[in-house]
Amino acid sequence: MPIHATDHGWVLETTTTAYALGLNRSGLLAHRYWGPRLPDLSDYPPAPDPAFWSFNNVGHLTPEEFPGYEDVKFIDPCLKLTFADGVRDVVLRFDSAEIIAEPTPELRIHLRDTAYPLHVQLHYRAHERYDLIERWASVTNHDNAPVTIERIWSAQWHLPPGEHYRLSYLTGRHVDEFHLRREPLLPGLKVLESRRITTSHHANPWFAVDRGDATEENGELWYGALAWSGNWKLVAETTDFGSTRVSLGLNDWDFAWRLNPGETLTTPGCFAGYSSEGFGGASRRLHDLVRETLLPHGTAIHKVLYNSWEATEFDVDEPSQIALAELAAEMGVELFVVDDGWFHRRDNDRAALGDWWPDARKFPRGLGPLIERVNALGMEFGLWIEPEMVNPDSELYRAHPDWTIHFPTRTPTMGRNQLILNFAREDVQDHVLGMLDRLLADHKITFIKWDMNRNVSQPGWPNAPGDPRELWVRYVHGLYRVWGTLRKRHPHVVWQSCSGGGGRADLGILRLADQIWVSDNTEPTARLAIQEGFSQIFPASTMESWVTDMGPAHLPLAFRFHVSMCGVLGVGGHLLKWDAAKRAEAARWIARYKELRHLVQLGDLYRLRSPQAHPLSALQYMAKDKSEGVLFAFRTHLPLNTLLPPISLRGLDPTARYTVEGFEGARSGLAWMRSGLMLELGDFESTVRHIRRV
Ligand code: DGJ
């Protein structure tokens, strides 16, 4: 059992790390330790008891696990609320604790307010194999009057006391997501958030904090990610007392929740860990957790797909799709996906969202004959939907104009000519659920791309049963309900989460979707950097990556394929414009990918050289048993006469002997890792090399 109760409190131990908490002499639930696992339980320090100084009392100075807003505390609290009588602080004290063994060991701490019947439960799950702790909180109102919650976060994570911490995080925008940023944490608050109702392209609820010296494979860092697909907030707070904490949870921006008598509000989970193996070690832990515990289809190998969006856009019909499908099948594609444009009166982005049945002009016989032809060609069939949206020019909107998120007195702002359906409403959820359920029941569909192409504006919920600002959270609960129900009813379907590219990529959506459409930017040199940022959190088995026609024509097809082969390979180019030689080359790369994809999708990732930092970049995937791996290397532009540095492999068994495709003879793992290998690559050339233990 990895969770222990001792005289000093509780210790959660994972394979190599430990997290300790306990009560200090003032009765506050305080953080004690987070780092490498120590030999004895008595090695973990007791809860700190800071002294009282004029302006800053014990409450302010104690690293509390879940501080409420109260007392002389000016750090950012996890819980802030107003009781029915107007009292605006919450005084939480320890009540009891329990350790639950199954299914995943969990410590539950019960806190109670000292004057009101308000109960807070803190949950700590030890994901032992992955060296990760999962935390979340729930608050229950046992009073006979409602309480208004104004902030509730999932966790506050405390770094060991000290200075000179550095924060790594991801930012970006539509068509340019997942850029890795690093900056020192100085006293004050660093805030990252989404106010867009989705996770957003602009930042991701993930952090890594180190002492400024961690590298890809060495050094200590503390990292975490929130499993939530709506508005979130991350606050990294450093004080002049040498304390640093990172809080993560629901965004309190424009948020309020009326907690009625007897009701409970539960926060999303937040996963966090300590790594002594640098950023690479942290990513590998998260990748394993995602693949083995979150994804609906776990470690299933994903198929090579063709998506016709960039070829035909809205101009889809049965003959055009069959023509593409025939060429795709010849190339070895296993899954044919029809994107936007297939449904009732969808000719452009100005109409039809909401009317999810096949367009009778484009598919006079329905989708059945196309699906049959695709299946006869040996491929499975997939379809695009955008169920949270409605165009004003649609049958759905004409029947239910009140179903959108809106303020009735304001002119609605359009985004891509569409409005957002209020998924917080149960009637909206039921309608969409019914329509999509029929679509899946009536057709042989094994893959759905779930898209979401605008962010929120005028976040009104007319006639909301509770506080209308509950919208932000209830919308996501509604989304999870609709998607989760469909997933249960149609368990064979593989779902892809897309929001104009990577606008909804998070550990919450990965409980529903096995794959993520990382970016609408499929230009391969840009994609290298985007994929590297994405890989900080998500495994390659979730990273759908298509070879398209985007970007300069001089980029070799091999380069395009190699970039996409680093994830779940797809093709999105206009195959009717590809000549026979190009299609034959594509077929060779697809066959090659099928030989290597078990390594890419299920192996350990080593980022050898960063494309965000170097024009010569490389990454490697290794089988868990170290028997084989694959190396990818890319050169974009480097000035003439640049001497390329050797590439040192990683993750090999140092004493075993390996061959690397294209190099003479076997060498020890240590030799490949120490002296590395020299590649000859010109500008915009790339290579893929199979590594084998002999
Ligand atoms: C945005 C997606 O990211 C694209 O791949 C495509 O599906 C379009 N939407 C279709 O409207």
XYZ file of C-alpha atoms in Angstrom, residues 138-425:
288
model
C -15.335 18.336 -3.270
C -17.393 20.655 -1.140
C -20.781 19.777 0.364
C -23.267 22.165 1.873
C -25.084 20.567 4.827
C -26.823 23.819 5.781
C -30.418 24.684 4.981
C -29.433 27.784 2.999
C -27.375 28.016 -0.182
C -23.707 28.980 -0.312
C -22.203 30.832 -3.279
C -18.806 29.484 -4.293
C -16.657 32.059 -6.055
C -13.502 30.023 -6.453
C -12.676 26.385 -6.057
C -9.409 24.968 -7.283
C -8.362 21.347 -7.516
C -4.999 21.624 -5.807
C -2.243 23.847 -4.576
C 1.178 22.284 -5.120
C 4.071 23.504 -2.960
C 7.659 23.451 -4.147
C 10.424 22.831 -1.608
C 11.351 26.115 0.096
C 13.937 27.964 -1.948
C 14.466 30.535 -4.609
C 15.375 30.757 -8.268
C 12.645 28.526 -9.606
C 11.848 28.571 -13.294
C 8.438 27.928 -14.839
C 7.973 26.081 -18.141
C 4.603 26.370 -19.834
C 2.964 26.217 -23.248
C 1.380 29.060 -25.180
C 0.281 29.642 -28.753
C -2.680 30.503 -30.914
C -4.801 29.001 -33.659
C -2.454 27.453 -36.278
C 0.530 27.988 -33.978
C -0.091 26.033 -30.794
C 2.115 24.513 -28.065
C 5.180 26.739 -27.941
C 7.373 25.963 -24.986
C 8.201 29.004 -22.827
C 10.487 29.205 -19.840
C 10.893 32.066 -17.404
C 12.156 32.650 -13.867
C 9.558 32.848 -11.128
C 10.029 36.082 -9.215
C 7.916 37.264 -6.263
C 4.326 37.804 -7.358
C 1.821 35.863 -9.416
C 2.220 34.373 -12.855
C -1.245 33.604 -14.209
C -2.123 31.397 -17.161
C -5.730 30.700 -17.983
C -8.516 30.097 -20.436
C -11.657 32.254 -20.521
C -12.782 30.762 -23.837
C -15.022 27.884 -22.588
C -12.521 25.396 -24.053
C -9.004 24.522 -22.961
C -7.833 26.972 -25.684
C -5.063 27.213 -28.265
C -3.434 29.975 -26.229
C -2.201 28.146 -23.163
C -2.524 24.688 -21.693
C -3.221 23.705 -18.070
C 0.247 22.196 -17.639
C 3.328 23.371 -15.774
C 6.848 22.265 -15.002
C 8.951 24.032 -12.384
C 12.671 23.458 -11.955
C 15.592 25.284 -10.372
C 16.703 26.639 -13.708
C 19.136 23.813 -14.364
C 17.027 20.829 -15.419
C 17.701 19.535 -18.919
C 15.831 17.179 -21.165
C 17.195 14.085 -19.384
C 18.682 15.330 -16.107
C 17.755 17.410 -13.130
C 14.838 17.818 -10.769
C 11.470 19.214 -11.690
C 7.916 19.304 -10.425
C 5.148 19.241 -12.983
C 1.427 18.829 -13.309
C -1.634 19.026 -15.540
C -5.340 19.572 -15.027
C -7.894 17.144 -16.452
C -10.427 19.747 -17.576
C -11.694 20.915 -20.960
C -13.175 24.313 -20.083
C -12.084 27.537 -18.411
C -9.088 26.881 -16.167
C -6.575 28.904 -14.233
C -2.986 28.261 -13.229
C -1.355 30.573 -10.709
C 2.327 30.252 -9.842
C 2.943 32.318 -6.746
C 6.346 33.123 -5.298
C 6.717 35.098 -2.085
C 9.558 36.945 -0.412
C 9.507 34.237 2.242
C 11.057 31.788 -0.234
C 7.818 29.921 -0.865
C 6.619 28.883 -4.315
C 3.300 27.232 -5.037
C 1.368 26.384 -8.165
C -2.415 26.282 -7.997
C -4.563 24.753 -10.720
C -8.271 24.473 -11.161
C -11.483 25.904 -12.546
C -11.120 29.522 -13.572
C -12.730 31.900 -11.102
C -13.136 34.479 -13.890
C -16.879 35.326 -14.115
C -17.547 32.171 -12.092
C -20.059 31.560 -9.336
C -21.804 28.402 -8.186
C -24.881 28.290 -5.995
C -24.453 25.257 -3.805
C -27.913 24.435 -2.500
C -28.571 22.536 0.727
C -27.412 18.948 0.408
C -25.481 19.535 -2.837
C -21.839 18.770 -3.600
C -19.526 20.375 -6.138
C -16.544 18.311 -7.230
C -13.531 19.778 -8.994
C -11.666 18.210 -11.907
C -8.594 16.143 -11.112
C -5.106 17.551 -11.203
C -2.153 15.210 -11.786
C 1.339 16.161 -10.638
C 4.697 14.536 -10.171
C 8.337 14.964 -9.317
C 10.979 13.902 -11.832
C 14.708 13.578 -11.314
C 15.108 12.712 -14.986
C 14.478 16.133 -16.435
C 11.708 17.157 -18.789
C 11.942 13.934 -20.775
C 11.384 11.821 -17.652
C 8.354 13.919 -16.718
C 6.815 13.572 -20.196
C 7.334 9.825 -20.253
C 5.488 9.436 -16.936
C 2.551 11.474 -18.221
C 2.518 9.577 -21.520
C 2.288 6.236 -19.737
C -0.462 7.473 -17.441
C -2.469 8.820 -20.377
C -2.081 5.662 -22.464
C -2.631 3.180 -19.669
C -5.237 4.838 -17.463
C -7.085 7.601 -19.321
C -7.564 6.796 -23.007
C -10.752 4.924 -23.884
C -8.882 2.500 -26.136
C -5.703 2.532 -24.078
C -2.764 1.079 -25.927
C -4.627 0.052 -29.089
C -2.607 0.821 -32.218
C -4.199 3.561 -34.312
C -4.870 3.273 -38.002
C -3.429 5.324 -40.848
C -6.243 7.601 -41.933
C -7.039 9.754 -44.908
C -9.056 12.934 -44.296
C -10.479 14.712 -47.325
C -10.843 18.214 -45.772
C -7.811 19.880 -47.295
C -8.601 18.248 -50.664
C -12.317 18.882 -51.151
C -13.297 21.205 -48.274
C -17.114 21.642 -48.388
C -17.318 20.200 -51.874
C -18.005 16.625 -50.832
C -20.330 14.183 -52.540
C -20.403 10.472 -53.160
C -18.332 10.403 -56.399
C -15.657 12.840 -55.165
C -15.150 10.895 -51.944
C -15.118 7.525 -53.691
C -12.468 8.793 -56.112
C -10.266 9.827 -53.177
C -11.027 6.637 -51.254
C -9.880 4.456 -54.130
C -6.519 6.195 -54.284
C -6.166 6.194 -50.491
C -6.830 2.453 -50.323
C -4.171 1.772 -52.972
C -1.665 3.628 -50.807
C -2.411 1.464 -47.763
C -4.692 3.849 -45.847
C -6.839 1.992 -43.306
C -9.469 4.556 -42.347
C -11.213 7.034 -44.651
C -12.655 10.129 -42.976
C -15.132 12.545 -44.543
C -14.764 15.952 -42.926
C -17.070 18.996 -42.948
C -19.634 19.455 -45.743
C -21.522 16.121 -45.723
C -24.679 17.132 -43.853
C -27.983 18.799 -44.676
C -27.425 21.934 -46.831
C -23.787 22.414 -45.775
C -22.171 24.114 -48.788
C -20.005 26.614 -46.947
C -19.411 27.792 -43.386
C -22.499 30.029 -43.353
C -25.209 27.418 -42.823
C -26.328 24.024 -41.591
C -24.483 23.374 -38.312
C -27.019 21.630 -36.093
C -28.683 19.551 -38.823
C -26.762 16.303 -38.537
C -28.209 14.171 -41.313
C -26.714 13.505 -44.767
C -27.306 16.126 -47.421
C -29.764 14.673 -49.939
C -28.246 16.554 -52.908
C -24.700 15.338 -52.228
C -25.632 11.877 -50.983
C -28.979 11.059 -52.617
C -28.713 7.459 -51.382
C -27.495 8.546 -47.933
C -24.016 7.749 -46.619
C -24.603 3.982 -46.831
C -23.249 3.374 -50.362
C -20.120 5.458 -49.705
C -19.456 3.566 -46.481
C -19.979 0.250 -48.261
C -17.540 1.229 -50.986
C -14.973 2.376 -48.420
C -15.373 -0.890 -46.549
C -15.117 -2.878 -49.787
C -11.820 -1.106 -50.419
C -10.619 -2.546 -47.102
C -10.903 0.659 -45.054
C -13.012 1.722 -42.112
C -15.153 4.844 -42.307
C -15.034 7.999 -40.184
C -16.987 11.253 -40.085
C -16.616 14.870 -38.899
C -19.145 16.581 -36.617
C -19.308 19.839 -34.683
C -22.191 19.154 -32.308
C -21.868 22.110 -29.925
C -22.543 24.602 -32.710
C -25.429 26.007 -34.660
C -25.633 28.351 -37.637
C -28.538 30.787 -37.483
C -29.296 29.491 -40.976
C -30.246 25.974 -39.887
C -33.381 24.055 -39.077
C -32.207 23.598 -35.502
C -31.808 27.323 -34.881
C -35.122 28.172 -36.520
C -36.824 25.693 -34.162
C -34.867 26.646 -31.007
C -33.336 30.122 -31.198
C -33.240 30.185 -27.392
C -30.860 27.218 -27.172
C -27.704 29.243 -27.731
C -25.398 30.904 -25.217
C -26.499 34.548 -25.413
C -27.681 37.689 -23.666
C -31.158 38.422 -25.113
C -30.572 42.196 -25.240
C -27.269 41.961 -27.112
C -26.638 41.357 -30.788
C -24.847 38.006 -30.864
C -21.233 38.060 -32.016
C -20.639 35.449 -34.662
C -17.498 33.356 -34.886
C -17.186 31.581 -38.238
C -20.883 32.524 -38.718
C -21.941 30.288 -35.858
C -23.271 30.386 -32.309
C -22.622 28.018 -29.429
C -25.408 25.760 -28.210
C -25.834 25.935 -24.473
C -24.628 22.486 -23.501
C -25.305 23.383 -19.870
C -29.015 22.813 -20.653
